[in-house]
Amino acid sequence: MSHASTPSPLSAKSCGPLRGRVRPPGDKSISHRAFLLGLLSAGETRVSGLLEGEDVLNTARACAQLGAKVERVGEGRWTIRGVGVGALLEPADTLDFGNAGTGSRLMMGVVGGHGITARFDGDASLRKRPMRRILDPLVLMGAEVLEQAEGGRCPILLKGTPDPAPIEYRTPVASAQIKSAVLLAGLNARGRTTVIESEASRDHTEKMLAYFGAVVSSEPFGDHGRKIMLEGRPELSPRPISVPVDPSSAAFLIAAALLVEGSDVVVEGVMMNPLRIGLVTTLLEMGANIEIVDTREEGGEQVADLRVRHSALKGVDVPADRAPAMIDEYIILAVVAAFATGVTRMNGLQELRVKESDRLAATAAGLLANGVRATIEGDDLIVEGGAGACPGGGLVETHLDHRLAMSFLVMGLASQKPVTVDDETMIATSFPTFRPLMAQLGVDFS
Ligand code: S3P
């Protein structure tokens, strides 16, 4: 299902200090996986702290189309009565994932490893995103692509196989979505499925599979990579899932507190999985005043409260091998870099070109529209900071990309002139409470 179809512009202007404590919503990656593993285990999975964003709700609906009984039992609390590996129903209608790359790609893995056929589709942004990277390994496992739009894009009609071949697959790019699709298809294989990635990507799928009782192990591969091995045909048992706070959503609140003079904010319960917190590492290198307090465990992940105060920042060089741990945070980092002293160079951003939008081009365009000097050199983005000041005054094109909208709204809170984004409706895909939480800290968008 797609978001509201009429674009709704929104502006942000400079504001007084942000103050208070705030808890961002549950992690999007884990929320998608909670529904999928709930579907694949026979019995009732209870989830709390779920992100109730459009992307995740589309995955919930798709799971229901494949036979799960999905019910909302309270705020962020859901139950999923699954059917188990090997017992999925063939969906009668198209699985419409709206804007959700993760939901659609992981579900392609699930369908690819079962003897059912399903049509996958979504909004204009999803229809532009490359799906060959997911379909290629699924075809190796025995699935068939019956229909596809040009270049292996949605709408796609995928015929899964009831007896997927266990394969050893080396992912062509560091992508948790590719890794997860192969593992999810491998659940129904007789034998061991192995995925090798040369740069480690987020590990939520393998962690949750192990938690549900699958035999899955991983070991280092090369300098930065991992090899993940899954034994097929496990009996997955439903387990309660408590979803920790999404560090990719927390990023906008952290950035706003760093940029707006006088701010002092505590962002509560942020998931500190090392494969997700490249942004925090980078901000600390830039001189950010971020105190990591009360580190504890929630839902099988380390979480912490982050006390963030307005900071004078300096430009840094962000190494390419950090990209998988902060792949969704480059837009907001580029906005932060616009206020730093000196140049920030973000290396190796080729994957940004195939996100909800071409984030490399769109980020540079948004910066230029707001008087910030930004250049793209090959796959690198270079931002010249304004030593605490950023002109603003621009209109930013968001190309159906929630993170572009939130990032440039944050810019407007500290820039000299207001910043306007052409559409804020997409924010609901990942962070439906963005505006109320910002209001809780004293920010009012108009
Ligand atoms: C995600 C993986 C990342 C990320 C996306 C969520 C996931 O994509 O950009 O927002 O939940 O697996 P890639 O794995 O394709 O880099």
GROMACS .gro file of C-alpha atoms and ligand atoms in nm:
model
  462
    1MET     CA    1   0.000   0.000   0.000
    2SER     CA    2   0.134   0.340  -0.084
    3HIS     CA    3   0.133   0.651   0.130
    4ALA     CA    4  -0.100   0.948   0.069
    5SER     CA    5  -0.064   1.035  -0.297
    6THR     CA    6  -0.083   1.414  -0.266
    7PRO     CA    7   0.255   1.566  -0.178
    8SER     CA    8   0.254   1.787   0.127
    9PRO     CA    9   0.541   2.038   0.157
   10LEU     CA   10   0.678   2.131   0.497
   11SER     CA   11   0.924   2.397   0.619
   12ALA     CA   12   1.160   2.415   0.913
   13LYS     CA   13   1.300   2.737   1.052
   14SER     CA   14   1.559   2.810   1.315
   15CYS     CA   15   1.434   2.731   1.662
   16GLY     CA   16   1.526   2.760   2.028
   17PRO     CA   17   1.723   2.491   2.208
   18LEU     CA   18   1.590   2.133   2.206
   19ARG     CA   19   1.542   2.003   2.558
   20GLY     CA   20   1.408   1.685   2.715
   21ARG     CA   21   1.406   1.308   2.691
   22VAL     CA   22   1.265   1.120   2.397
   23ARG     CA   23   1.228   0.756   2.288
   24PRO     CA   24   1.223   0.705   1.909
   25PRO     CA   25   1.020   0.420   1.760
   26GLY     CA   26   1.122   0.056   1.718
   27ASP     CA   27   1.378  -0.057   1.466
   28LYS     CA   28   1.246  -0.094   1.112
   29SER     CA   29   1.476  -0.382   1.016
   30ILE     CA   30   1.384  -0.585   1.322
   31SER     CA   31   1.013  -0.505   1.289
   32HIS     CA   32   1.002  -0.643   0.933
   33ARG     CA   33   1.186  -0.956   1.044
   34ALA     CA   34   0.953  -1.006   1.342
   35PHE     CA   35   0.658  -1.046   1.105
   36LEU     CA   36   0.846  -1.269   0.863
   37LEU     CA   37   0.976  -1.507   1.130
   38GLY     CA   38   0.635  -1.499   1.294
   39LEU     CA   39   0.489  -1.617   0.962
   40LEU     CA   40   0.753  -1.891   0.934
   41SER     CA   41   0.703  -2.040   1.279
   42ALA     CA   42   0.398  -2.244   1.371
   43GLY     CA   43   0.224  -2.085   1.670
   44GLU     CA   44   0.191  -1.739   1.817
   45THR     CA   45   0.471  -1.482   1.813
   46ARG     CA   46   0.416  -1.177   2.035
   47VAL     CA   47   0.591  -0.855   1.946
   48SER     CA   48   0.624  -0.537   2.150
   49GLY     CA   49   0.782  -0.204   2.060
   50LEU     CA   50   0.705  -0.265   1.692
   51LEU     CA   51   0.753   0.022   1.450
   52GLU     CA   52   0.404   0.097   1.321
   53GLY     CA   53   0.529   0.268   1.006
   54GLU     CA   54   0.378   0.213   0.662
   55ASP     CA   55   0.667  -0.003   0.542
   56VAL     CA   56   0.631  -0.250   0.827
   57LEU     CA   57   0.251  -0.255   0.804
   58ASN     CA   58   0.287  -0.352   0.439
   59THR     CA   59   0.500  -0.648   0.545
   60ALA     CA   60   0.235  -0.739   0.805
   61ARG     CA   61  -0.032  -0.737   0.536
   62ALA     CA   62   0.180  -0.951   0.305
   63CYS     CA   63   0.235  -1.204   0.585
   64ALA     CA   64  -0.142  -1.223   0.630
   65GLN     CA   65  -0.178  -1.285   0.255
   66LEU     CA   66   0.057  -1.583   0.295
   67GLY     CA   67  -0.149  -1.737   0.572
   68ALA     CA   68  -0.048  -1.570   0.900
   69LYS     CA   69  -0.309  -1.437   1.139
   70VAL     CA   70  -0.183  -1.092   1.230
   71GLU     CA   71  -0.342  -0.888   1.506
   72ARG     CA   72  -0.269  -0.554   1.672
   73VAL     CA   73  -0.329  -0.594   2.044
   74GLY     CA   74  -0.207  -0.256   2.172
   75GLU     CA   75   0.029   0.030   2.089
   76GLY     CA   76   0.330  -0.132   1.922
   77ARG     CA   77   0.205  -0.473   2.040
   78TRP     CA   78   0.116  -0.735   1.781
   79THR     CA   79   0.061  -1.108   1.762
   80ILE     CA   80   0.138  -1.322   1.459
   81ARG     CA   81   0.001  -1.674   1.436
   82GLY     CA   82   0.232  -1.829   1.179
   83VAL     CA   83   0.202  -2.132   0.955
   84GLY     CA   84   0.559  -2.265   0.968
   85VAL     CA   85   0.834  -2.326   0.712
   86GLY     CA   86   0.697  -2.519   0.413
   87ALA     CA   87   0.331  -2.442   0.484
   88LEU     CA   88   0.275  -2.098   0.329
   89LEU     CA   89  -0.040  -2.021   0.130
   90GLU     CA   90  -0.023  -1.884  -0.221
   91PRO     CA   91  -0.145  -1.522  -0.209
   92ALA     CA   92  -0.455  -1.448  -0.415
   93ASP     CA   93  -0.355  -1.086  -0.481
   94THR     CA   94  -0.043  -0.881  -0.548
   95LEU     CA   95   0.185  -0.826  -0.249
   96ASP     CA   96   0.198  -0.445  -0.247
   97PHE     CA   97   0.497  -0.328  -0.046
   98GLY     CA   98   0.451   0.045  -0.108
   99ASN     CA   99   0.790   0.211  -0.049
  100ALA     CA  100   0.948  -0.082   0.136
  101GLY     CA  101   1.266  -0.225  -0.015
  102THR     CA  102   1.341  -0.440   0.288
  103GLY     CA  103   0.993  -0.591   0.318
  104SER     CA  104   0.970  -0.675  -0.052
  105ARG     CA  105   1.322  -0.816  -0.083
  106LEU     CA  106   1.307  -1.032   0.227
  107MET     CA  107   0.966  -1.161   0.127
  108MET     CA  108   1.106  -1.252  -0.217
  109GLY     CA  109   1.343  -1.480  -0.028
  110VAL     CA  110   1.056  -1.638   0.163
  111VAL     CA  111   0.845  -1.693  -0.151
  112GLY     CA  112   1.148  -1.805  -0.355
  113GLY     CA  113   1.203  -2.095  -0.116
  114HIS     CA  114   0.842  -2.216  -0.117
  115GLY     CA  115   0.626  -2.380  -0.382
  116ILE     CA  116   0.405  -2.074  -0.430
  117THR     CA  117   0.382  -1.794  -0.683
  118ALA     CA  118   0.344  -1.428  -0.585
  119ARG     CA  119   0.338  -1.092  -0.757
  120PHE     CA  120   0.545  -0.816  -0.595
  121ASP     CA  121   0.482  -0.448  -0.651
  122GLY     CA  122   0.507  -0.110  -0.484
  123ASP     CA  123   0.518   0.265  -0.536
  124ALA     CA  124   0.713   0.462  -0.798
  125SER     CA  125   1.026   0.456  -0.580
  126LEU     CA  126   1.016   0.077  -0.526
  127ARG     CA  127   0.953   0.021  -0.897
  128LYS     CA  128   1.286   0.189  -0.971
  129ARG     CA  129   1.492  -0.024  -0.735
  130PRO     CA  130   1.711  -0.309  -0.862
  131MET     CA  131   1.578  -0.653  -0.772
  132ARG     CA  132   1.812  -0.868  -0.985
  133ARG     CA  133   2.051  -0.880  -0.691
  134ILE     CA  134   1.780  -1.068  -0.499
  135LEU     CA  135   1.640  -1.272  -0.788
  136ASP     CA  136   1.978  -1.402  -0.909
  137PRO     CA  137   2.054  -1.617  -0.602
  138LEU     CA  138   1.690  -1.726  -0.578
  139VAL     CA  139   1.704  -1.851  -0.937
  140LEU     CA  140   2.022  -2.043  -0.849
  141MET     CA  141   1.819  -2.207  -0.573
  142GLY     CA  142   1.547  -2.308  -0.820
  143ALA     CA  143   1.296  -2.020  -0.821
  144GLU     CA  144   1.167  -1.880  -1.152
  145VAL     CA  145   1.101  -1.520  -1.247
  146LEU     CA  146   0.787  -1.543  -1.460
  147GLU     CA  147   0.743  -1.170  -1.520
  148GLN     CA  148   0.949  -0.862  -1.444
  149ALA     CA  149   0.970  -0.502  -1.556
  150GLU     CA  150   1.277  -0.385  -1.746
  151GLY     CA  151   1.605  -0.439  -1.567
  152GLY     CA  152   1.464  -0.685  -1.313
  153ARG     CA  153   1.234  -0.438  -1.145
  154CYS     CA  154   0.886  -0.454  -0.992
  155PRO     CA  155   0.619  -0.558  -1.077
  156ILE     CA  156   0.770  -0.906  -1.051
  157LEU     CA  157   0.593  -1.241  -1.066
  158LEU     CA  158   0.805  -1.490  -0.874
  159LYS     CA  159   0.748  -1.866  -0.874
  160GLY     CA  160   0.918  -2.022  -0.576
  161THR     CA  161   1.045  -2.376  -0.548
  162PRO     CA  162   0.918  -2.625  -0.288
  163ASP     CA  163   1.265  -2.778  -0.272
  164PRO     CA  164   1.524  -2.501  -0.286
  165ALA     CA  165   1.884  -2.603  -0.349
  166PRO     CA  166   2.116  -2.526  -0.060
  167ILE     CA  167   2.379  -2.297  -0.208
  168GLU     CA  168   2.695  -2.115  -0.109
  169TYR     CA  169   2.650  -1.758  -0.224
  170ARG     CA  170   2.889  -1.468  -0.224
  171THR     CA  171   2.695  -1.141  -0.220
  172PRO     CA  172   2.808  -0.898  -0.494
  173VAL     CA  173   2.759  -0.598  -0.259
  174ALA     CA  174   2.747  -0.571   0.119
  175SER     CA  175   2.371  -0.594   0.162
  176ALA     CA  176   2.177  -0.737   0.452
  177GLN     CA  177   1.878  -0.756   0.222
  178ILE     CA  178   2.051  -0.994  -0.020
  179LYS     CA  179   2.197  -1.199   0.265
  180SER     CA  180   1.858  -1.222   0.434
  181ALA     CA  181   1.670  -1.319   0.117
  182VAL     CA  182   1.910  -1.609   0.058
  183LEU     CA  183   1.891  -1.726   0.420
  184LEU     CA  184   1.512  -1.704   0.427
  185ALA     CA  185   1.491  -1.909   0.106
  186GLY     CA  186   1.745  -2.150   0.254
  187LEU     CA  187   1.516  -2.218   0.549
  188ASN     CA  188   1.321  -2.462   0.332
  189ALA     CA  189   1.631  -2.623   0.175
  190ARG     CA  190   1.751  -2.973   0.256
  191GLY     CA  191   2.102  -2.896   0.369
  192ARG     CA  192   2.323  -2.601   0.451
  193THR     CA  193   2.289  -2.258   0.292
  194THR     CA  194   2.598  -2.037   0.317
  195VAL     CA  195   2.623  -1.665   0.250
  196ILE     CA  196   2.960  -1.494   0.226
  197GLU     CA  197   2.984  -1.116   0.242
  198SER     CA  198   3.310  -0.930   0.204
  199GLU     CA  199   3.190  -0.648   0.432
  200ALA     CA  200   2.973  -0.743   0.728
  201SER     CA  201   2.617  -0.610   0.702
  202ARG     CA  202   2.353  -0.586   0.975
  203ASP     CA  203   2.302  -0.925   1.138
  204HIS     CA  204   1.939  -0.909   1.255
  205THR     CA  205   1.818  -1.197   1.038
  206GLU     CA  206   2.074  -1.448   1.158
  207LYS     CA  207   2.031  -1.339   1.520
  208MET     CA  208   1.655  -1.373   1.507
  209LEU     CA  209   1.673  -1.708   1.325
  210ALA     CA  210   1.898  -1.843   1.601
  211TYR     CA  211   1.660  -1.702   1.864
  212PHE     CA  212   1.372  -1.890   1.698
  213GLY     CA  213   1.569  -2.216   1.714
  214ALA     CA  214   1.740  -2.242   1.375
  215VAL     CA  215   2.095  -2.377   1.362
  216VAL     CA  216   2.286  -2.081   1.225
  217SER     CA  217   2.646  -1.984   1.279
  218SER     CA  218   2.885  -1.724   1.147
  219GLU     CA  219   3.256  -1.666   1.131
  220PRO     CA  220   3.483  -1.386   1.012
  221PHE     CA  221   3.572  -1.385   0.643
  222GLY     CA  222   3.868  -1.184   0.517
  223ASP     CA  223   3.940  -0.844   0.671
  224HIS     CA  224   3.585  -0.714   0.724
  225GLY     CA  225   3.356  -0.989   0.599
  226ARG     CA  226   3.148  -1.272   0.743
  227LYS     CA  227   3.043  -1.619   0.640
  228ILE     CA  228   2.698  -1.721   0.762
  229MET     CA  229   2.579  -2.083   0.759
  230LEU     CA  230   2.221  -2.199   0.806
  231GLU     CA  231   2.096  -2.558   0.834
  232GLY     CA  232   1.772  -2.595   0.639
  233ARG     CA  233   1.430  -2.719   0.748
  234PRO     CA  234   1.444  -2.616   1.112
  235GLU     CA  235   1.138  -2.623   1.336
  236LEU     CA  236   1.109  -2.256   1.419
  237SER     CA  237   0.943  -2.192   1.754
  238PRO     CA  238   0.765  -1.866   1.824
  239ARG     CA  239   0.948  -1.647   2.075
  240PRO     CA  240   0.850  -1.308   2.221
  241ILE     CA  241   1.022  -1.017   2.047
  242SER     CA  242   1.087  -0.683   2.207
  243VAL     CA  243   1.198  -0.442   1.935
  244PRO     CA  244   1.475  -0.199   2.039
  245VAL     CA  245   1.484   0.166   1.928
  246ASP     CA  246   1.588   0.231   1.568
  247PRO     CA  247   1.929   0.400   1.556
  248SER     CA  248   1.848   0.519   1.202
  249SER     CA  249   1.548   0.716   1.334
  250ALA     CA  250   1.733   0.829   1.647
  251ALA     CA  251   1.988   0.982   1.407
  252PHE     CA  252   1.758   1.274   1.321
  253LEU     CA  253   1.702   1.365   1.686
  254ILE     CA  254   2.072   1.333   1.765
  255ALA     CA  255   2.163   1.555   1.471
  256ALA     CA  256   1.904   1.818   1.562
  257ALA     CA  257   2.038   1.836   1.918
  258LEU     CA  258   2.396   1.869   1.792
  259LEU     CA  259   2.312   2.150   1.550
  260VAL     CA  260   2.071   2.372   1.744
  261GLU     CA  261   2.249   2.602   1.987
  262GLY     CA  262   2.186   2.538   2.357
  263SER     CA  263   2.029   2.193   2.301
  264ASP     CA  264   2.058   1.918   2.561
  265VAL     CA  265   1.859   1.605   2.482
  266VAL     CA  266   1.853   1.244   2.600
  267VAL     CA  267   1.759   0.995   2.330
  268GLU     CA  268   1.650   0.682   2.516
  269GLY     CA  269   1.709   0.315   2.448
  270VAL     CA  270   1.902   0.345   2.121
  271MET     CA  271   2.013   0.009   1.978
  272MET     CA  272   2.393   0.000   1.981
  273ASN     CA  273   2.448  -0.303   1.756
  274PRO     CA  274   2.803  -0.242   1.622
  275LEU     CA  275   2.680  -0.305   1.266
  276ARG     CA  276   2.438  -0.011   1.300
  277ILE     CA  277   2.621   0.266   1.483
  278GLY     CA  278   2.871   0.397   1.231
  279LEU     CA  279   2.704   0.738   1.255
  280VAL     CA  280   2.770   0.769   1.629
  281THR     CA  281   3.134   0.671   1.571
  282THR     CA  282   3.165   0.936   1.300
  283LEU     CA  283   2.993   1.209   1.503
  284LEU     CA  284   3.227   1.139   1.797
  285GLU     CA  285   3.522   1.176   1.560
  286MET     CA  286   3.377   1.512   1.452
  287GLY     CA  287   3.385   1.626   1.814
  288ALA     CA  288   3.019   1.570   1.903
  289ASN     CA  289   2.926   1.590   2.268
  290ILE     CA  290   2.745   1.256   2.295
  291GLU     CA  291   2.752   1.071   2.624
  292ILE     CA  292   2.663   0.703   2.608
  293VAL     CA  293   2.492   0.622   2.938
  294ASP     CA  294   2.312   0.329   3.098
  295THR     CA  295   2.420   0.063   2.849
  296ARG     CA  296   2.193  -0.240   2.895
  297GLU     CA  297   2.031  -0.523   2.701
  298GLU     CA  298   1.686  -0.509   2.544
  299GLY     CA  299   1.541  -0.764   2.304
  300GLY     CA  300   1.877  -0.939   2.260
  301GLU     CA  301   2.057  -0.617   2.164
  302GLN     CA  302   2.276  -0.372   2.354
  303VAL     CA  303   2.094  -0.042   2.397
  304ALA     CA  304   2.194   0.284   2.564
  305ASP     CA  305   2.064   0.631   2.638
  306LEU     CA  306   2.249   0.898   2.444
  307ARG     CA  307   2.283   1.243   2.602
  308VAL     CA  308   2.346   1.482   2.317
  309ARG     CA  309   2.443   1.847   2.354
  310HIS     CA  310   2.495   2.119   2.095
  311SER     CA  311   2.853   2.088   1.968
  312ALA     CA  312   3.107   2.264   1.753
  313LEU     CA  313   3.202   2.002   1.495
  314LYS     CA  314   3.493   1.952   1.260
  315GLY     CA  315   3.501   1.786   0.919
  316VAL     CA  316   3.631   1.429   0.893
  317ASP     CA  317   3.711   1.162   0.638
  318VAL     CA  318   3.463   0.874   0.664
  319PRO     CA  319   3.621   0.547   0.547
  320ALA     CA  320   3.438   0.341   0.284
  321ASP     CA  321   3.447   0.029   0.501
  322ARG     CA  322   3.221   0.200   0.754
  323ALA     CA  323   2.939   0.229   0.498
  324PRO     CA  324   2.746  -0.089   0.589
  325ALA     CA  325   2.724   0.026   0.953
  326MET     CA  326   2.573   0.362   0.860
  327ILE     CA  327   2.428   0.306   0.514
  328ASP     CA  328   2.100   0.487   0.593
  329GLU     CA  329   2.266   0.775   0.779
  330TYR     CA  330   2.468   0.952   0.509
  331ILE     CA  331   2.203   1.211   0.428
  332ILE     CA  332   2.179   1.329   0.787
  333LEU     CA  333   2.558   1.313   0.821
  334ALA     CA  334   2.590   1.534   0.512
  335VAL     CA  335   2.352   1.784   0.675
  336VAL     CA  336   2.557   1.779   0.995
  337ALA     CA  337   2.877   1.821   0.789
  338ALA     CA  338   2.730   2.137   0.635
  339PHE     CA  339   2.759   2.301   0.981
  340ALA     CA  340   3.107   2.166   1.065
  341THR     CA  341   3.436   2.349   1.036
  342GLY     CA  342   3.628   2.214   0.738
  343VAL     CA  343   3.560   1.950   0.480
  344THR     CA  344   3.388   1.614   0.533
  345ARG     CA  345   3.459   1.345   0.279
  346MET     CA  346   3.230   1.042   0.273
  347ASN     CA  347   3.394   0.764   0.077
  348GLY     CA  348   3.247   0.469  -0.112
  349LEU     CA  349   2.879   0.565  -0.134
  350GLN     CA  350   2.787   0.373  -0.450
  351GLU     CA  351   2.503   0.188  -0.275
  352LEU     CA  352   2.332   0.521  -0.199
  353ARG     CA  353   2.240   0.543  -0.565
  354VAL     CA  354   1.991   0.255  -0.532
  355LYS     CA  355   1.810   0.342  -0.211
  356GLU     CA  356   1.457   0.489  -0.189
  357SER     CA  357   1.601   0.758  -0.421
  358ASP     CA  358   1.944   0.821  -0.572
  359ARG     CA  359   2.056   0.954  -0.237
  360LEU     CA  360   2.399   1.057  -0.358
  361ALA     CA  361   2.262   1.291  -0.623
  362ALA     CA  362   1.962   1.404  -0.416
  363THR     CA  363   2.171   1.486  -0.109
  364ALA     CA  364   2.419   1.690  -0.311
  365ALA     CA  365   2.129   1.871  -0.482
  366GLY     CA  366   1.964   1.946  -0.146
  367LEU     CA  367   2.286   2.085  -0.005
  368LEU     CA  368   2.350   2.302  -0.312
  369ALA     CA  369   1.991   2.434  -0.298
  370ASN     CA  370   2.068   2.554   0.054
  371GLY     CA  371   2.394   2.731  -0.025
  372VAL     CA  372   2.623   2.448   0.090
  373ARG     CA  373   2.917   2.355  -0.128
  374ALA     CA  374   2.895   1.987  -0.210
  375THR     CA  375   3.056   1.780  -0.482
  376ILE     CA  376   3.042   1.419  -0.593
  377GLU     CA  377   3.375   1.267  -0.696
  378GLY     CA  378   3.321   0.915  -0.827
  379ASP     CA  379   3.135   0.745  -0.542
  380ASP     CA  380   3.241   0.997  -0.276
  381LEU     CA  381   3.051   1.294  -0.139
  382ILE     CA  382   3.247   1.599  -0.028
  383VAL     CA  383   3.081   1.865   0.185
  384GLU     CA  384   3.237   2.198   0.278
  385GLY     CA  385   3.118   2.300   0.621
  386GLY     CA  386   3.017   2.653   0.715
  387ALA     CA  387   3.185   2.656   1.059
  388GLY     CA  388   2.859   2.660   1.256
  389ALA     CA  389   2.653   2.841   0.994
  390CYS     CA  390   2.450   2.715   0.699
  391PRO     CA  391   2.262   2.954   0.465
  392GLY     CA  392   1.945   2.745   0.406
  393GLY     CA  393   1.658   2.904   0.214
  394GLY     CA  394   1.626   2.619  -0.037
  395LEU     CA  395   1.350   2.394  -0.160
  396VAL     CA  396   1.453   2.027  -0.141
  397GLU     CA  397   1.320   1.760  -0.373
  398THR     CA  398   1.258   1.442  -0.172
  399HIS     CA  399   1.187   1.190  -0.453
  400LEU     CA  400   0.959   0.976  -0.228
  401ASP     CA  401   1.247   0.937   0.019
  402HIS     CA  402   1.160   0.967   0.390
  403ARG     CA  403   1.521   1.016   0.502
  404LEU     CA  404   1.577   1.307   0.263
  405ALA     CA  405   1.268   1.477   0.406
  406MET     CA  406   1.368   1.435   0.772
  407SER     CA  407   1.735   1.524   0.714
  408PHE     CA  408   1.664   1.854   0.542
  409LEU     CA  409   1.395   1.948   0.794
  410VAL     CA  410   1.665   1.906   1.060
  411MET     CA  411   1.890   2.136   0.855
  412GLY     CA  412   1.622   2.406   0.865
  413LEU     CA  413   1.618   2.406   1.247
  414ALA     CA  414   1.967   2.554   1.255
  415SER     CA  415   2.013   2.728   0.918
  416GLN     CA  416   1.998   3.103   0.862
  417LYS     CA  417   1.690   3.087   0.636
  418PRO     CA  418   1.411   2.824   0.652
  419VAL     CA  419   1.442   2.501   0.454
  420THR     CA  420   1.141   2.357   0.274
  421VAL     CA  421   1.095   1.996   0.164
  422ASP     CA  422   0.856   1.934  -0.124
  423ASP     CA  423   0.683   1.642   0.050
  424GLU     CA  424   0.672   1.516   0.405
  425THR     CA  425   0.415   1.237   0.362
  426MET     CA  426   0.683   0.969   0.314
  427ILE     CA  427   0.809   1.024   0.668
  428ALA     CA  428   0.523   0.794   0.774
  429THR     CA  429   0.697   0.498   0.610
  430SER     CA  430   0.963   0.478   0.882
  431PHE     CA  431   0.902   0.741   1.151
  432PRO     CA  432   0.531   0.827   1.182
  433THR     CA  433   0.590   0.998   1.518
  434PHE     CA  434   0.870   1.224   1.390
  435ARG     CA  435   0.670   1.546   1.432
  436PRO     CA  436   0.519   1.470   1.775
  437LEU     CA  437   0.857   1.360   1.911
  438MET     CA  438   1.022   1.673   1.776
  439ALA     CA  439   0.739   1.875   1.934
  440GLN     CA  440   0.818   1.701   2.265
  441LEU     CA  441   1.167   1.856   2.239
  442GLY     CA  442   1.025   2.200   2.157
  443VAL     CA  443   1.034   2.195   1.775
  444ASP     CA  444   0.734   2.308   1.577
  445PHE     CA  445   0.738   2.268   1.197
  446SER     CA  446   0.505   2.481   0.991
  447S3P     C1  447   1.817  -0.309   0.558
  447S3P     C2  448   1.936  -0.313   0.494
  447S3P     C3  449   1.996  -0.198   0.425
  447S3P     C4  450   1.928  -0.067   0.460
  447S3P     C5  451   1.779  -0.080   0.465
  447S3P     C6  452   1.739  -0.185   0.568
  447S3P     C7  453   1.765  -0.431   0.622
  447S3P     O1  454   1.988  -0.220   0.286
  447S3P     O2  455   1.963   0.034   0.368
  447S3P     O3  456   1.719   0.043   0.500
  447S3P     O4  457   1.676  -0.423   0.707
  447S3P     O5  458   1.816  -0.540   0.590
  447S3P     P1  459   2.102  -0.305   0.210
  447S3P     O6  460   2.118  -0.428   0.288
  447S3P     O7  461   2.052  -0.337   0.073
  447S3P     O8  462   2.223  -0.216   0.211
   0.00000   0.00000   0.00000
